Short mmCIF file of C-alpha atoms and ligand atoms in Angstrom, two decimals:
data_model
loop_
_atom_site.label_atom_id
_atom_site.label_comp_id
_atom_site.label_asym_id
_atom_site.label_seq_id
_atom_site.Cartn_x
_atom_site.Cartn_y
_atom_site.Cartn_z
CA MET A 905 91.40 84.29 -37.81
CA ILE A 906 88.98 81.93 -38.47
CA ILE A 907 89.48 77.90 -38.87
CA ILE A 908 86.96 76.22 -40.85
CA LEU A 909 86.88 72.52 -38.82
CA LYS A 910 86.21 69.21 -40.76
CA LYS A 911 82.77 67.72 -40.97
CA ASP A 912 84.02 64.55 -39.26
CA ALA A 913 86.17 66.71 -36.74
CA GLN A 914 86.44 65.06 -33.53
CA ALA A 915 85.68 66.52 -30.18
CA GLU A 916 89.23 65.43 -28.75
CA SER A 917 90.88 67.01 -31.65
CA ILE A 918 89.32 70.40 -31.29
CA ARG A 919 89.70 70.70 -27.75
CA ARG A 920 93.21 70.14 -28.18
CA LEU A 921 93.22 73.04 -30.77
CA GLU A 922 91.30 75.18 -28.71
CA ASP A 923 94.05 74.72 -25.29
CA ALA A 924 96.99 75.04 -27.69
CA LEU A 925 95.38 78.54 -28.83
CA LYS A 926 94.11 79.62 -25.44
CA ALA A 927 97.80 78.92 -24.12
CA LYS A 928 98.63 81.35 -26.54
CA GLY A 929 96.43 84.21 -25.15
CA ILE A 930 94.01 83.70 -27.92
CA SER A 931 90.24 83.11 -27.27
CA ALA A 932 88.52 80.56 -29.63
CA ASN A 933 85.16 80.89 -30.09
CA HIS A 934 83.70 78.08 -31.50
CA ILE A 935 80.13 78.39 -33.79
CA GLU A 936 78.40 75.56 -34.92
CA GLY A 937 76.35 76.49 -38.20
CA GLU A 938 73.72 74.26 -40.40
CA HIS A 939 76.72 73.24 -42.89
CA GLN A 940 80.15 74.12 -40.74
CA ASN A 941 81.15 74.54 -37.87
CA ILE A 942 83.86 77.07 -37.73
CA ILE A 943 86.43 78.80 -35.00
CA GLY A 944 86.78 82.23 -34.40
CA LEU A 945 89.67 83.25 -33.05
CA VAL A 946 90.16 86.88 -31.09
CA GLY A 947 93.69 88.53 -30.04
CA ASP A 948 97.04 88.83 -31.42
CA THR A 949 97.05 85.97 -34.06
CA SER A 950 100.23 87.05 -35.21
CA VAL A 951 101.68 84.42 -33.13
CA ILE A 952 100.02 82.07 -34.50
CA ASP A 953 101.62 79.56 -36.85
CA VAL A 954 98.81 78.73 -39.69
CA GLU A 955 100.66 74.94 -40.90
CA ASN A 956 100.48 73.77 -37.66
CA VAL A 957 96.54 74.87 -37.64
CA LEU A 958 96.41 73.41 -40.93
CA ALA A 959 98.76 70.16 -39.57
CA GLN A 960 95.73 69.58 -37.33
CA ASP A 961 93.38 66.78 -37.69
CA CYS A 962 90.44 68.20 -37.22
CA VAL A 963 91.25 71.39 -39.49
CA GLU A 964 89.49 72.35 -42.94
CA SER A 965 91.05 75.27 -43.79
CA VAL A 966 92.28 78.72 -42.46
CA ARG A 967 91.51 82.27 -43.22
CA ARG A 968 93.27 84.85 -42.24
CA VAL A 969 90.88 88.18 -41.04
CA GLN A 970 93.58 90.35 -40.46
CA GLU A 971 97.48 91.13 -41.61
CA PRO A 972 100.36 88.99 -39.94
CA TYR A 973 102.42 92.42 -39.16
CA LYS A 974 100.99 94.01 -36.58
CA LYS A 975 103.69 97.09 -35.68
CA ALA A 976 103.62 98.11 -39.30
CA ASN A 977 100.21 97.91 -39.64
CA ARG A 978 98.28 101.06 -40.21
CA LYS A 979 95.27 99.64 -38.28
CA PHE A 980 97.14 99.72 -34.82
CA HIS A 981 98.74 102.93 -35.39
CA PRO A 982 97.11 105.37 -37.49
CA ASP A 983 99.27 108.21 -37.42
CA ASP A 984 102.16 108.59 -40.06
CA THR A 985 105.97 107.37 -38.39
CA ALA A 986 107.95 110.13 -39.14
CA VAL A 987 112.03 108.95 -38.68
CA PRO A 988 114.80 111.39 -37.38
CA VAL A 989 117.32 111.41 -39.79
CA ARG A 990 119.91 114.26 -38.08
CA ASN A 991 118.86 117.47 -39.04
CA ARG A 992 116.07 115.82 -41.30
CA THR A 993 113.00 113.87 -40.71
CA ILE A 994 111.46 111.22 -43.16
CA GLY A 995 107.91 110.94 -42.98
CA ASP A 996 106.83 114.42 -41.60
CA GLY A 997 105.98 115.45 -44.98
CA SER A 998 108.03 117.08 -46.50
CA LEU A 999 110.42 115.29 -49.15
CA GLN A 1000 114.15 114.40 -49.03
CA VAL A 1001 116.17 113.22 -51.77
CA ILE A 1002 119.22 111.06 -51.16
CA ALA A 1003 121.80 111.61 -54.05
CA GLY A 1004 124.71 109.59 -54.43
CA PRO A 1005 127.05 107.71 -56.64
CA CYS A 1006 126.22 103.83 -56.87
CA SER A 1007 129.26 102.96 -55.03
CA VAL A 1008 132.21 105.15 -53.00
CA GLU A 1009 135.09 104.47 -55.32
CA SER A 1010 137.58 107.68 -53.86
CA GLU A 1011 138.00 110.68 -51.97
CA GLU A 1012 137.66 112.94 -54.62
CA GLN A 1013 134.75 111.18 -56.27
CA ILE A 1014 132.53 110.98 -53.48
CA ILE A 1015 133.38 114.43 -52.04
CA THR A 1016 133.16 116.11 -55.43
CA THR A 1017 129.99 114.15 -56.26
CA ALA A 1018 128.15 114.88 -52.53
CA ILE A 1019 129.16 118.44 -53.27
CA ALA A 1020 127.25 118.44 -56.54
CA CYS A 1021 124.60 116.52 -55.34
CA LYS A 1022 124.19 119.56 -52.78
CA GLU A 1023 124.03 121.85 -54.52
CA ALA A 1024 121.84 120.68 -56.41
CA GLY A 1025 119.10 120.34 -53.64
CA ALA A 1026 119.74 116.18 -52.54
CA THR A 1027 119.08 116.27 -48.51
CA MET A 1028 121.15 113.10 -47.88
CA ILE A 1029 124.16 111.39 -49.13
CA ARG A 1030 124.19 107.81 -50.60
CA GLY A 1031 127.41 105.38 -51.60
CA GLY A 1032 127.73 101.81 -51.85
CA ALA A 1033 130.88 100.73 -49.47
CA PHE A 1034 129.62 97.40 -49.16
CA LYS A 1035 128.55 96.18 -52.67
CA PRO A 1036 126.01 93.16 -53.37
CA ARG A 1037 127.55 92.22 -57.20
CA THR A 1038 126.03 89.58 -59.29
CA SER A 1039 129.61 88.42 -60.27
CA PRO A 1040 132.72 87.59 -57.54
CA TYR A 1041 134.49 89.22 -60.23
CA SER A 1042 132.80 92.68 -60.21
CA PHE A 1043 134.01 95.50 -58.00
CA GLN A 1044 132.98 94.26 -54.31
CA GLY A 1045 133.47 98.30 -52.61
CA LEU A 1046 135.35 99.92 -50.35
CA GLU A 1047 134.17 98.69 -47.51
CA GLY A 1048 135.59 100.37 -44.19
CA GLU A 1049 137.12 102.58 -45.77
CA GLY A 1050 134.77 103.85 -48.22
CA ILE A 1051 132.85 104.76 -44.96
CA LYS A 1052 135.26 106.71 -43.81
CA LEU A 1053 134.90 108.61 -46.82
CA LEU A 1054 131.28 108.64 -46.49
CA VAL A 1055 131.70 110.11 -43.29
CA LYS A 1056 134.06 112.83 -44.77
CA ALA A 1057 131.48 113.51 -47.56
CA ARG A 1058 129.06 114.54 -44.63
CA ALA A 1059 131.39 116.57 -42.40
CA GLU A 1060 131.83 118.35 -46.02
CA THR A 1061 128.48 119.04 -46.65
CA GLY A 1062 126.86 118.58 -43.53
CA LEU A 1063 124.20 115.77 -45.13
CA PRO A 1064 123.55 112.69 -43.24
CA ILE A 1065 124.68 109.80 -45.35
CA VAL A 1066 122.93 106.12 -45.95
CA THR A 1067 124.53 103.17 -46.88
CA GLU A 1068 124.43 99.13 -47.39
CA ILE A 1069 125.27 96.55 -44.58
CA MET A 1070 125.82 93.10 -45.87
CA SER A 1071 126.47 91.20 -42.80
CA ILE A 1072 125.67 91.40 -39.20
CA ALA A 1073 129.65 91.21 -38.78
CA ASP A 1074 130.50 94.61 -39.76
CA LEU A 1075 127.76 96.30 -38.26
CA ASP A 1076 130.73 98.04 -35.85
CA LEU A 1077 131.82 99.67 -38.91
CA PHE A 1078 128.45 101.53 -38.92
CA ALA A 1079 128.15 103.57 -35.76
CA ASP A 1080 129.12 106.65 -37.38
CA VAL A 1081 126.60 105.92 -40.16
CA ASP A 1082 122.88 107.61 -40.03
CA VAL A 1083 120.64 105.83 -42.21
CA ILE A 1084 121.46 101.64 -42.46
CA GLN A 1085 120.38 100.16 -45.68
CA VAL A 1086 118.96 96.66 -46.42
CA GLY A 1087 119.74 96.11 -49.72
CA ALA A 1088 116.81 93.86 -51.78
CA ARG A 1089 118.80 90.39 -52.08
CA ASN A 1090 118.73 90.99 -47.95
CA MET A 1091 115.64 91.99 -47.65
CA GLN A 1092 114.79 88.40 -45.99
CA ASN A 1093 118.41 87.71 -44.37
CA PHE A 1094 115.96 87.36 -40.90
CA LYS A 1095 119.08 86.91 -38.58
CA LEU A 1096 120.67 90.76 -40.15
CA LEU A 1097 116.76 92.09 -39.46
CA LYS A 1098 117.27 90.80 -36.39
CA ALA A 1099 120.59 92.62 -35.49
CA LEU A 1100 118.96 95.90 -37.13
CA GLY A 1101 115.89 95.71 -34.99
CA GLU A 1102 118.07 95.85 -31.49
CA CYS A 1103 120.35 98.84 -33.20
CA ASP A 1104 119.18 102.55 -32.64
CA LYS A 1105 119.66 103.83 -36.48
CA PRO A 1106 116.99 103.90 -38.70
CA ILE A 1107 116.70 101.40 -41.24
CA LEU A 1108 115.64 101.50 -45.29
CA LEU A 1109 114.75 98.47 -45.70
CA LYS A 1110 114.40 97.74 -49.90
CA ARG A 1111 111.94 95.40 -51.22
CA GLY A 1112 113.61 92.27 -52.54
CA LEU A 1113 113.31 91.12 -56.59
CA ALA A 1114 110.51 89.54 -56.25
CA ASN A 1115 109.08 89.93 -52.87
CA THR A 1116 105.34 91.22 -52.86
CA LEU A 1117 104.35 93.42 -50.51
CA GLU A 1118 102.90 92.05 -47.47
CA GLU A 1119 106.22 89.81 -47.33
CA LEU A 1120 108.46 93.85 -47.40
CA LEU A 1121 105.76 94.61 -44.49
CA MET A 1122 106.98 91.33 -42.49
CA SER A 1123 110.45 92.06 -42.96
CA ALA A 1124 109.69 95.35 -41.76
CA GLU A 1125 107.96 93.90 -38.86
CA TYR A 1126 111.19 91.67 -38.56
CA ILE A 1127 113.03 94.94 -37.15
CA MET A 1128 110.13 96.21 -35.53
CA ALA A 1129 109.78 93.62 -33.59
CA GLY A 1130 113.20 93.86 -32.26
CA GLY A 1131 112.38 97.17 -31.36
CA ASN A 1132 113.81 99.55 -33.69
CA MET A 1133 110.15 101.22 -35.32
CA ASN A 1134 112.86 103.63 -37.74
CA VAL A 1135 111.92 101.88 -40.96
CA ILE A 1136 111.34 103.30 -44.21
CA LEU A 1137 110.17 101.35 -46.97
CA CYS A 1138 112.09 101.29 -49.97
CA GLU A 1139 110.19 100.06 -53.51
CA ARG A 1140 113.17 99.17 -56.32
CA GLY A 1141 110.99 97.50 -58.61
CA ILE A 1142 110.92 94.01 -59.13
CA ARG A 1143 111.68 91.13 -61.39
CA THR A 1144 108.95 90.93 -64.26
CA PHE A 1145 108.98 89.34 -67.83
CA GLU A 1146 109.93 92.93 -68.91
CA THR A 1147 113.17 93.46 -70.18
CA MET A 1148 113.26 96.77 -71.45
CA THR A 1149 113.94 98.27 -68.10
CA ARG A 1150 116.27 96.54 -65.60
CA ASN A 1151 113.38 96.14 -63.08
CA THR A 1152 109.59 96.99 -63.47
CA LEU A 1153 108.70 99.97 -60.87
CA ASP A 1154 106.08 99.09 -59.10
CA ILE A 1155 104.43 102.86 -58.59
CA SER A 1156 101.33 101.38 -57.25
CA ALA A 1157 103.26 100.26 -53.86
CA VAL A 1158 103.58 103.49 -52.59
CA PRO A 1159 100.09 104.66 -52.20
CA LEU A 1160 99.03 101.08 -51.32
CA LEU A 1161 101.71 100.63 -48.49
CA LYS A 1162 100.84 104.10 -47.67
CA GLN A 1163 96.96 102.28 -46.98
CA LYS A 1164 98.55 99.50 -44.70
CA SER A 1165 101.11 100.62 -43.00
CA HIS A 1166 102.03 103.88 -41.15
CA LEU A 1167 105.89 103.84 -41.84
CA PRO A 1168 106.97 106.62 -44.78
CA ILE A 1169 108.38 104.82 -48.32
CA CYS A 1170 111.14 106.20 -50.13
CA VAL A 1171 110.99 105.27 -53.91
CA ASP A 1172 114.59 104.50 -56.28
CA PRO A 1173 113.82 105.22 -59.58
CA SER A 1174 117.59 104.07 -60.28
CA HIS A 1175 117.83 100.81 -59.63
CA ALA A 1176 113.79 100.37 -60.61
CA THR A 1177 114.30 101.62 -64.05
CA GLY A 1178 118.26 101.06 -64.92
CA ILE A 1179 117.81 104.09 -67.71
CA VAL A 1180 118.73 107.31 -67.19
CA SER A 1181 116.29 109.18 -69.34
CA LEU A 1182 113.43 106.92 -67.42
CA ILE A 1183 114.73 108.92 -63.44
CA GLU A 1184 113.10 112.02 -63.63
CA PRO A 1185 109.39 110.94 -65.02
CA MET A 1186 109.39 107.87 -62.47
CA SER A 1187 111.09 110.46 -59.82
CA LEU A 1188 108.12 113.03 -60.64
CA ALA A 1189 105.33 109.99 -60.54
CA ALA A 1190 106.70 108.70 -57.20
CA VAL A 1191 106.68 112.29 -55.90
CA ALA A 1192 102.86 112.54 -57.28
CA CYS A 1193 102.08 109.28 -55.66
CA GLY A 1194 103.08 110.82 -52.10
CA ALA A 1195 106.58 109.07 -51.54
CA ASP A 1196 108.29 110.54 -48.69
CA ALA A 1197 111.65 110.21 -49.74
CA LEU A 1198 113.53 109.01 -53.74
CA GLU A 1199 116.87 107.54 -53.43
CA ILE A 1200 118.74 108.58 -57.17
CA GLU A 1201 121.98 107.20 -58.50
CA VAL A 1202 124.90 110.20 -58.91
CA HIS A 1203 127.75 109.88 -60.15
CA ASN A 1204 130.47 112.84 -60.86
CA ASP A 1205 131.74 110.65 -64.28
CA PRO A 1206 129.13 107.73 -64.74
CA LYS A 1207 131.37 106.25 -67.87
CA SER A 1208 134.17 105.80 -65.24
CA ALA A 1209 131.55 104.19 -63.02
CA LEU A 1210 133.08 101.20 -60.92
CA SER A 1211 129.36 100.19 -61.04
CA ASP A 1212 125.77 101.31 -61.97
CA GLY A 1213 127.29 103.24 -64.53
CA GLY A 1214 124.88 102.96 -67.13
CA GLN A 1215 122.01 104.54 -64.68
CA GLN A 1216 124.01 107.06 -62.75
CA LEU A 1217 122.82 110.70 -63.53
CA THR A 1218 125.45 113.21 -64.02
CA PRO A 1219 125.70 115.64 -61.58
CA ALA A 1220 124.11 118.61 -64.10
CA LYS A 1221 120.95 115.59 -64.86
CA PHE A 1222 120.46 115.36 -61.40
CA ALA A 1223 120.21 119.55 -61.00
CA GLU A 1224 117.53 119.42 -63.79
CA VAL A 1225 115.50 116.75 -62.15
CA MET A 1226 115.45 118.32 -58.50
CA LYS A 1227 114.24 121.47 -60.56
CA LYS A 1228 111.14 119.63 -61.76
CA VAL A 1229 110.79 117.44 -58.53
CA ARG A 1230 110.65 120.50 -56.24
CA SER A 1231 108.12 122.64 -58.49
CA LEU A 1232 105.57 119.16 -58.14
CA ALA A 1233 106.55 118.94 -54.35
CA GLU A 1234 105.84 122.52 -53.99
CA TYR A 1235 102.55 121.86 -56.18
CA PHE A 1236 101.58 119.48 -53.62
CA GLY A 1237 102.61 121.62 -50.31
CA ARG A 1238 105.58 119.74 -49.34
CA THR A 1239 109.07 121.12 -49.41
CA VAL A 1240 112.52 119.51 -50.03
CA GLY A 1241 114.58 119.15 -47.14
C1 LIG B 1949 122.39 100.29 -53.89
O1 LIG B 1949 121.16 101.08 -53.40
O2 LIG B 1949 122.68 100.16 -54.33
C2 LIG B 1949 121.37 98.53 -54.27
C3 LIG B 1949 122.01 97.71 -55.02
O3 LIG B 1949 120.25 98.31 -54.21
P1 LIG B 1949 119.39 97.32 -54.64
O4 LIG B 1949 119.41 96.85 -53.48
O5 LIG B 1949 118.31 98.35 -54.49
O6 LIG B 1949 119.61 96.13 -55.54
MN1 LIG B 1950 123.65 100.53 -57.60
#
């Protein structure tokens, strides 16, 4: 980080700033230029509050030369992180496919769908038990009962289960869940992220509807700062001016996040597009871009779904998508599973 000093900066104000930086373990190197004086900072500058530095009388501007995220940063952790999930791993070069309904609706629905997803080649089962719905009058999920049904689906298929948490108050109900999902709407629920940083479960962290990649990485940093390194980033589309798709899939996020971070990346083409016919091409694009996992909504009877009916694949369509996904993964020397 570089601090650019005002022309008329008072020595006393500079000294106070340098002392404050030193107290944080940062070494401050004062450089006097012909036209400008600057302070070059060396050390863990992620602990510095830029706004606070800018508020000092002597400071004109501040320039970061390093990203504010450390634990999620590939610069400090060059090797890919592989996240173990029961009998699977996300981020070891394999391709994992998380499939299942938007919401868990009944025992029959989740078991039938989970078995069909497994037969088509899914490697993990998803299903929402706590649903973040835009309307309070829409189906809110089966909550704890839904998690119990997912556990049954795991017993039936042997596949790990992924489900979304909306409140720390419910954390105990997730004891038997394999991957805890943080939904787009909670990406910056910092209290929730902190609590998840202290738990020992892998976290699937979805990008917020209007969040930058740096903000996504900072949210991952919250979880990692608490000691939980098993974070999987998920690109699920962002809000743009386009209205023909539910969101806009930022496919460039996949290779860019791979460059910036060592964490595995998942792509959710279902929420990104909201359109059944786009799930296959976007899944293939994600695999071509190097995504470590896909999360695809599949329902045994999408027409009767209690949420997101319009974007969920039938098991038959999912099986078709999986055929192409598998052959593309194999083309890149990767196995599904
Ligand atoms: C979901 O996966 O069920 C979901 C609600 O997704 P998102 O948080 O990405 O909207
Ligand atoms: Mn959904």
